[in-house]
Amino acid sequence: MQHSMKKVFVMMLMAVAFAMPSNAQIKFGLQAGLNMNNISGTSDVKGLIESRTGFFVGPTVKFTLPIIGLAVDASALYDQRQGKAKESDQTIKAQSIQIPINVRYGVGLGDLAEIFLFAGPQFGFNVGSDKTLYEQANVAKSTWTLKSSNFSLNVGLGATALSHLQLKLNYNFALGKTGEIEVENLANKTKEIIGGAKANTWQLSLAYFF
C-alpha cells in the first residue's frame, strides 16, 4: 500500500513537472499544520461521533511559473483527523496520506512578501484501521470504517515571507463519503451500514521552503 502511494505521488509530480515551462522555478520544503474537523452525515452518525482536531505533516514542492503571480504546489502529507465516539468515549482516528495539488495566484513585493489565493484537488489514501465505536456483550457492535481512498477540494489563502516561510488557511471539503458506520448484531451475525460521514476540515499550515 505504501509503495503504491509513493508511486502515485511520484507520477503526479512528474506530470506536473513535465507540464511546467523549462524556466519555471522549483522549491522544496516541509509543511505541517492543524485539522479543525467538522464531521457531517446522517442523524445516526451525528449521534455517534463528535468532531475533534487533528494534524498533518510532510514534504511539499512549489513551481513558480514565468507568468506573473502564477504558481503550482503539491504535497504528500500524513494526515490525521480525529473524532470521539460518544457511546464509548474513545478517540477515533482517520489516518491517511493526502496529496493536494493547488494552483495559486499571488501579489506582493518580490521575494520580500506575497499574499496569494489558491484552489485545487486533493487525493487521499487510507493508512488507518477500523475502529470499534461501542460494543455491548452478545448484543451489538458498531464499527467505524474509513474508505480506502477519497477525493476532496481545497480553497484558501496564504502569505509568504522572505521566500522561505509560508502560512496558509484553507477549507478542505470532501466529495463523497469519508467513512461509514456498520452495526453488527452479535446474536445472529448480521451486519448493517447505518450511515456515512464526511470530514470537511478547516486547515491552518506553516511551511518552510529551502
GROMACS .gro file of N, CA and C in nm, residues 38-47 177 195-200:
model
   51
   38ASN      N    1  -1.500   1.902   1.087
   38ASN     CA    2  -1.645   1.913   1.100
   38ASN      C    3  -1.704   1.787   1.038
   39ILE      N    4  -1.732   1.686   1.122
   39ILE     CA    5  -1.785   1.560   1.074
   39ILE      C    6  -1.935   1.574   1.052
   40SER      N    7  -1.980   1.554   0.929
   40SER     CA    8  -2.121   1.565   0.897
   40SER      C    9  -2.169   1.433   0.838
   41GLY      N   10  -2.299   1.408   0.848
   41GLY     CA   11  -2.356   1.285   0.796
   41GLY      C   12  -2.500   1.270   0.837
   42THR      N   13  -2.548   1.145   0.838
   42THR     CA   14  -2.686   1.117   0.877
   42THR      C   15  -2.703   1.141   1.026
   43SER      N   16  -2.828   1.145   1.071
   43SER     CA   17  -2.855   1.167   1.213
   43SER      C   18  -2.795   1.056   1.299
   44ASP      N   19  -2.790   0.933   1.248
   44ASP     CA   20  -2.731   0.823   1.323
   44ASP      C   21  -2.582   0.846   1.346
   45VAL      N   22  -2.513   0.896   1.242
   45VAL     CA   23  -2.370   0.922   1.253
   45VAL      C   24  -2.344   1.037   1.349
   46LYS      N   25  -2.422   1.143   1.338
   46LYS     CA   26  -2.404   1.260   1.425
   46LYS      C   27  -2.424   1.222   1.571
   47GLY      N   28  -2.509   1.123   1.595
   47GLY     CA   29  -2.532   1.081   1.732
   47GLY      C   30  -2.423   0.993   1.789
  177LYS      N   31  -1.836   1.018   0.055
  177LYS     CA   32  -1.823   0.976   0.194
  177LYS      C   33  -1.678   0.953   0.233
  195GLY      N   34  -2.504   0.441   0.816
  195GLY     CA   35  -2.484   0.578   0.767
  195GLY      C   36  -2.341   0.607   0.732
  196GLY      N   37  -2.323   0.709   0.648
  196GLY     CA   38  -2.189   0.753   0.610
  196GLY      C   39  -2.161   0.892   0.664
  197ALA      N   40  -2.035   0.932   0.658
  197ALA     CA   41  -1.995   1.062   0.711
  197ALA      C   42  -1.894   1.128   0.620
  198LYS      N   43  -1.892   1.260   0.622
  198LYS     CA   44  -1.792   1.340   0.553
  198LYS      C   45  -1.711   1.418   0.655
  199ALA      N   46  -1.580   1.426   0.632
  199ALA     CA   47  -1.494   1.505   0.721
  199ALA      C   48  -1.450   1.630   0.647
  200ASN      N   49  -1.531   1.735   0.654
  200ASN     CA   50  -1.492   1.865   0.599
  200ASN      C   51  -1.406   1.936   0.702
   0.00000   0.00000   0.00000
